[in-house]
Short mmCIF file of C-alpha atoms in Angstrom, two decimals:
data_model
loop_
_atom_site.label_atom_id
_atom_site.label_comp_id
_atom_site.label_asym_id
_atom_site.label_seq_id
_atom_site.Cartn_x
_atom_site.Cartn_y
_atom_site.Cartn_z
CA MET A 1 14.81 -7.71 -23.99
CA PHE A 2 11.99 -5.13 -24.46
CA ILE A 3 12.98 -4.51 -28.43
CA GLU A 4 13.85 -6.84 -30.16
CA ILE A 5 14.66 -6.42 -33.82
CA SER A 6 16.00 -8.67 -36.38
CA ASN A 7 16.96 -8.87 -40.32
CA LEU A 8 14.54 -5.76 -40.92
CA LYS A 9 14.78 -4.44 -44.21
CA LYS A 10 12.64 -1.28 -46.00
CA SER A 11 13.01 -0.24 -49.48
CA TYR A 12 11.33 2.61 -51.01
CA THR A 13 10.43 2.16 -54.86
CA SER A 14 9.96 5.41 -57.55
CA GLY A 15 9.04 4.37 -60.67
CA ALA A 16 12.00 1.95 -61.99
CA VAL A 17 13.64 2.74 -59.04
CA ILE A 18 14.34 0.78 -56.12
CA THR A 19 16.27 3.28 -52.51
CA LYS A 20 17.01 0.81 -50.29
CA VAL A 21 16.68 2.36 -46.61
CA LEU A 22 17.25 -0.82 -44.09
CA GLN A 23 19.68 -3.61 -44.93
CA GLY A 24 19.16 -6.11 -42.82
CA ILE A 25 19.07 -4.32 -38.82
CA GLY A 26 19.32 -5.97 -35.70
CA MET A 27 19.19 -4.22 -32.47
CA LYS A 28 17.78 -5.19 -28.72
CA LEU A 29 17.24 -2.69 -26.18
CA GLU A 30 16.34 -3.60 -22.47
CA LYS A 31 13.14 -2.44 -20.91
CA GLY A 32 14.20 1.09 -19.01
CA GLU A 33 16.96 1.45 -20.95
CA ILE A 34 18.02 4.72 -23.21
CA GLY A 35 18.98 3.76 -26.84
CA VAL A 36 20.60 6.48 -28.75
CA ILE A 37 20.71 5.43 -32.97
CA LEU A 38 22.98 7.75 -34.48
CA GLY A 39 23.67 8.43 -37.49
CA PRO A 40 23.47 10.97 -40.56
CA SER A 41 21.00 12.59 -42.17
CA GLY A 42 20.00 10.00 -45.09
CA SER A 43 21.48 6.81 -42.85
CA GLY A 44 17.65 5.75 -42.32
CA LYS A 45 17.12 6.43 -38.48
CA SER A 46 13.78 8.00 -39.41
CA THR A 47 12.14 5.19 -40.90
CA LEU A 48 13.95 2.86 -38.56
CA MET A 49 12.09 4.55 -35.80
CA ASN A 50 8.79 5.23 -37.37
CA ILE A 51 8.67 1.29 -37.95
CA ILE A 52 9.20 0.85 -34.97
CA GLY A 53 6.67 3.05 -33.55
CA GLY A 54 3.70 1.39 -35.77
CA ILE A 55 4.02 4.44 -38.23
CA ASP A 56 5.59 2.62 -41.22
CA HIS A 57 5.88 -1.07 -41.95
CA GLY A 58 9.10 -2.87 -42.60
CA ASP A 59 9.55 -5.12 -46.17
CA SER A 60 10.64 -8.32 -44.46
CA GLY A 61 11.96 -9.32 -40.58
CA ASN A 62 11.29 -9.20 -37.35
CA VAL A 63 10.24 -6.04 -34.61
CA THR A 64 9.51 -7.28 -30.97
CA VAL A 65 8.40 -4.40 -28.54
CA ASP A 66 7.46 -5.97 -24.96
CA GLY A 67 6.82 -9.31 -26.44
CA VAL A 68 4.87 -8.25 -29.64
CA LYS A 69 5.57 -8.62 -32.76
CA ILE A 70 4.15 -5.38 -34.40
CA ASN A 71 4.61 -6.87 -38.01
CA ASN A 72 2.01 -9.31 -37.50
CA LEU A 73 -0.39 -6.66 -36.35
CA ASP A 74 -3.05 -5.35 -38.45
CA ASP A 75 -3.66 -1.94 -38.94
CA ASP A 76 -6.29 -2.08 -35.82
CA ARG A 77 -4.05 -3.27 -33.61
CA LEU A 78 -1.40 -0.96 -34.49
CA THR A 79 -3.58 2.00 -33.57
CA ASP A 80 -4.13 0.82 -29.88
CA TYR A 81 -0.61 0.06 -30.22
CA ARG A 82 0.60 3.66 -31.17
CA ARG A 83 -2.07 4.87 -28.63
CA GLY A 84 -1.47 2.79 -25.54
CA GLU A 85 2.06 2.01 -25.44
CA ILE A 86 4.12 4.54 -27.88
CA GLY A 87 5.12 8.39 -26.78
CA PHE A 88 6.50 10.12 -29.72
CA VAL A 89 8.78 13.44 -29.38
CA PHE A 90 9.56 14.88 -32.51
CA GLN A 91 12.04 18.12 -33.19
CA PHE A 92 9.51 20.55 -34.11
CA TYR A 93 6.52 20.59 -31.08
CA ASN A 94 3.36 20.23 -32.90
CA LEU A 95 1.42 21.40 -30.32
CA VAL A 96 -2.05 22.55 -30.60
CA PRO A 97 -2.09 26.85 -31.10
CA ASN A 98 -5.53 27.37 -29.68
CA LEU A 99 -4.94 25.32 -26.88
CA THR A 100 -3.19 25.97 -23.66
CA VAL A 101 -0.02 23.71 -22.28
CA ALA A 102 -2.72 22.41 -19.71
CA GLU A 103 -4.91 21.34 -22.45
CA ASN A 104 -2.80 20.19 -25.09
CA ILE A 105 -1.43 17.47 -22.68
CA GLU A 106 -5.07 16.79 -21.46
CA VAL A 107 -6.16 15.96 -25.09
CA VAL A 108 -3.79 13.11 -24.85
CA ALA A 109 -4.11 12.03 -21.49
CA ASN A 110 -8.26 11.44 -22.51
CA ILE A 111 -8.01 9.23 -25.17
CA SER A 112 -4.68 6.92 -22.79
CA LYS A 113 -6.01 3.36 -21.10
CA LEU A 114 -3.67 4.63 -18.03
CA PRO A 115 -3.07 8.19 -17.85
CA LEU A 116 -0.38 9.87 -15.26
CA ASN A 117 -1.46 12.68 -13.70
CA ILE A 118 -1.28 15.88 -14.99
CA ASP A 119 -0.41 18.01 -12.58
CA GLU A 120 2.08 15.78 -11.94
CA VAL A 121 3.53 15.53 -15.41
CA LEU A 122 3.54 19.38 -15.18
CA THR A 123 5.28 19.22 -12.37
CA ALA A 124 8.13 16.85 -13.80
CA VAL A 125 8.92 18.82 -16.79
CA GLU A 126 8.70 21.75 -14.48
CA MET A 127 5.77 23.90 -16.64
CA GLN A 128 3.69 23.79 -13.73
CA ASP A 129 3.30 27.62 -13.72
CA LYS A 130 3.21 28.15 -17.09
CA LYS A 131 0.28 25.64 -17.60
CA HIS A 132 -2.62 27.70 -18.34
CA ARG A 133 -0.28 29.64 -21.39
CA PHE A 134 -0.80 29.24 -25.29
CA PRO A 135 1.99 27.41 -27.19
CA ARG A 136 2.59 31.14 -28.90
CA GLU A 137 3.83 32.63 -25.15
CA LEU A 138 6.65 29.91 -24.88
CA SER A 139 9.75 29.40 -26.02
CA GLY A 140 11.39 26.94 -27.87
CA GLY A 141 12.45 24.79 -24.79
CA GLU A 142 9.32 25.05 -23.20
CA GLN A 143 7.30 24.20 -26.33
CA GLN A 144 9.52 20.76 -26.36
CA ARG A 145 8.86 20.31 -22.79
CA VAL A 146 5.41 20.24 -23.36
CA SER A 147 5.93 17.65 -26.07
CA ILE A 148 7.29 15.92 -23.72
CA ALA A 149 4.93 15.99 -20.71
CA ARG A 150 2.50 15.11 -23.95
CA ALA A 151 4.23 11.95 -24.76
CA ILE A 152 4.51 10.60 -21.29
CA VAL A 153 1.07 11.97 -19.67
CA LYS A 154 -0.25 8.39 -21.76
CA ASN A 155 2.39 6.46 -19.29
CA PRO A 156 3.63 4.44 -22.30
CA LYS A 157 6.00 1.79 -21.98
CA LEU A 158 8.29 3.31 -25.11
CA LEU A 159 9.08 6.96 -25.72
CA LEU A 160 10.58 7.81 -29.16
CA CYS A 161 11.96 10.52 -30.18
CA ASP A 162 13.31 12.12 -33.23
CA GLU A 163 15.64 14.67 -33.18
CA PRO A 164 14.42 16.41 -29.82
CA THR A 165 17.19 18.34 -29.55
CA GLY A 166 18.10 19.74 -33.50
CA ALA A 167 15.73 23.03 -33.01
CA LEU A 168 17.18 23.83 -29.99
CA ASP A 169 20.42 25.94 -28.88
CA TYR A 170 23.08 24.47 -27.04
CA GLN A 171 22.00 25.55 -23.52
CA THR A 172 18.17 24.49 -24.23
CA SER A 173 19.15 21.39 -25.57
CA ARG A 174 21.32 20.16 -22.62
CA SER A 175 18.49 21.17 -20.38
CA ILE A 176 15.92 19.07 -22.59
CA LEU A 177 18.33 15.64 -22.51
CA HIS A 178 18.61 16.29 -18.89
CA LEU A 179 14.69 16.17 -18.42
CA LEU A 180 14.30 13.25 -20.51
CA GLN A 181 16.97 11.16 -18.43
CA GLN A 182 15.23 12.84 -15.43
CA VAL A 183 11.53 11.31 -17.30
CA ASN A 184 13.41 8.20 -17.16
CA LYS A 185 14.51 7.61 -14.16
CA LYS A 186 11.15 8.77 -12.91
CA TYR A 187 9.08 6.58 -14.74
CA GLY A 188 10.89 3.67 -15.93
CA THR A 189 10.40 4.33 -19.33
CA THR A 190 12.37 2.71 -21.82
CA ILE A 191 13.85 5.55 -24.07
CA LEU A 192 14.78 5.79 -27.84
CA MET A 193 16.08 8.43 -29.53
CA ILE A 194 17.68 9.32 -32.95
CA THR A 195 20.09 11.64 -33.58
CA HIS A 196 22.95 13.02 -35.65
CA ASN A 197 25.07 14.58 -32.63
CA ALA A 198 27.41 12.13 -31.82
CA ALA A 199 28.21 14.30 -27.99
CA ILE A 200 24.89 12.69 -26.94
CA ALA A 201 25.41 9.28 -27.16
CA ALA A 202 27.33 9.40 -23.86
CA MET A 203 23.87 9.48 -22.03
CA ALA A 204 23.19 6.10 -23.09
CA ASN A 205 22.97 2.66 -21.75
CA ARG A 206 23.37 1.69 -26.19
CA VAL A 207 24.46 3.20 -28.61
CA PHE A 208 23.57 1.97 -32.39
CA LYS A 209 25.45 3.26 -35.05
CA LEU A 210 24.14 3.73 -38.64
CA ARG A 211 25.22 3.83 -41.72
CA SER A 212 23.54 3.63 -45.49
CA GLY A 213 20.69 1.49 -43.88
CA LYS A 214 22.84 -1.25 -41.90
CA ILE A 215 24.05 -0.71 -38.00
CA VAL A 216 28.23 -1.08 -38.67
CA ASP A 217 28.62 -0.70 -34.64
CA GLU A 218 27.10 -1.22 -31.17
CA VAL A 219 28.44 1.04 -28.19
CA VAL A 220 27.31 -0.38 -24.21
CA ASN A 221 28.35 2.17 -22.11
CA GLN A 222 29.44 0.91 -18.95
CA THR A 223 29.01 4.83 -17.56
CA VAL A 224 26.36 6.82 -18.09
CA VAL A 225 27.40 10.26 -18.47
CA SER A 226 24.57 12.87 -17.06
CA ALA A 227 23.22 14.90 -19.90
CA GLU A 228 24.12 18.09 -17.72
CA ARG A 229 27.93 17.44 -18.49
CA ILE A 230 27.58 16.81 -21.48
CA GLU A 231 29.32 19.14 -24.28
CA TRP A 232 29.67 19.76 -28.11
#
């Protein structure tokens, strides 16, 4: 298994109040699969993704990614893990406004050990003809394409997507989801996406339904639907 999580727990304390966010999560995802974590706001989706991405720590339990127990890594090794192994795509694009499209991607390529070719990645996300534009000159969908390019140029083993279509309209959302499927096929990148949109589950190999910090159901899709056919 590429991702293997067992009995993961996480709580936050504020004064005398303890909030249990993750209550014994267990899940597995094979290499090269697309996984979707589905759940409403407050279910623990973002906390789970942040722990898998090495941004946050669990209180107990094990998180293994590609054979490495990341809960055992110190801060320096976690930094290397995030830099070398993980690509992040967020709902808000976080592009550097005074850098062009190509420069936004180049910044990440320059700190990566085995980056992909920038022009190849720009072509893959259909942004080659806009490489010299600034973020303010792009639509929301185009900015999200750039953020995906920035994430995959480092050649990550795992692409983590936090509500990647949350700020986009319906047609643009389907286009971005289709792009993620193409990235998965072209580069063999394992993708884990969190969303509250149940329709997106149809494009995944595995779906984990999260409620109140617990996985209440897991679905393995025998037939994966093309993102272009998803409707909501």
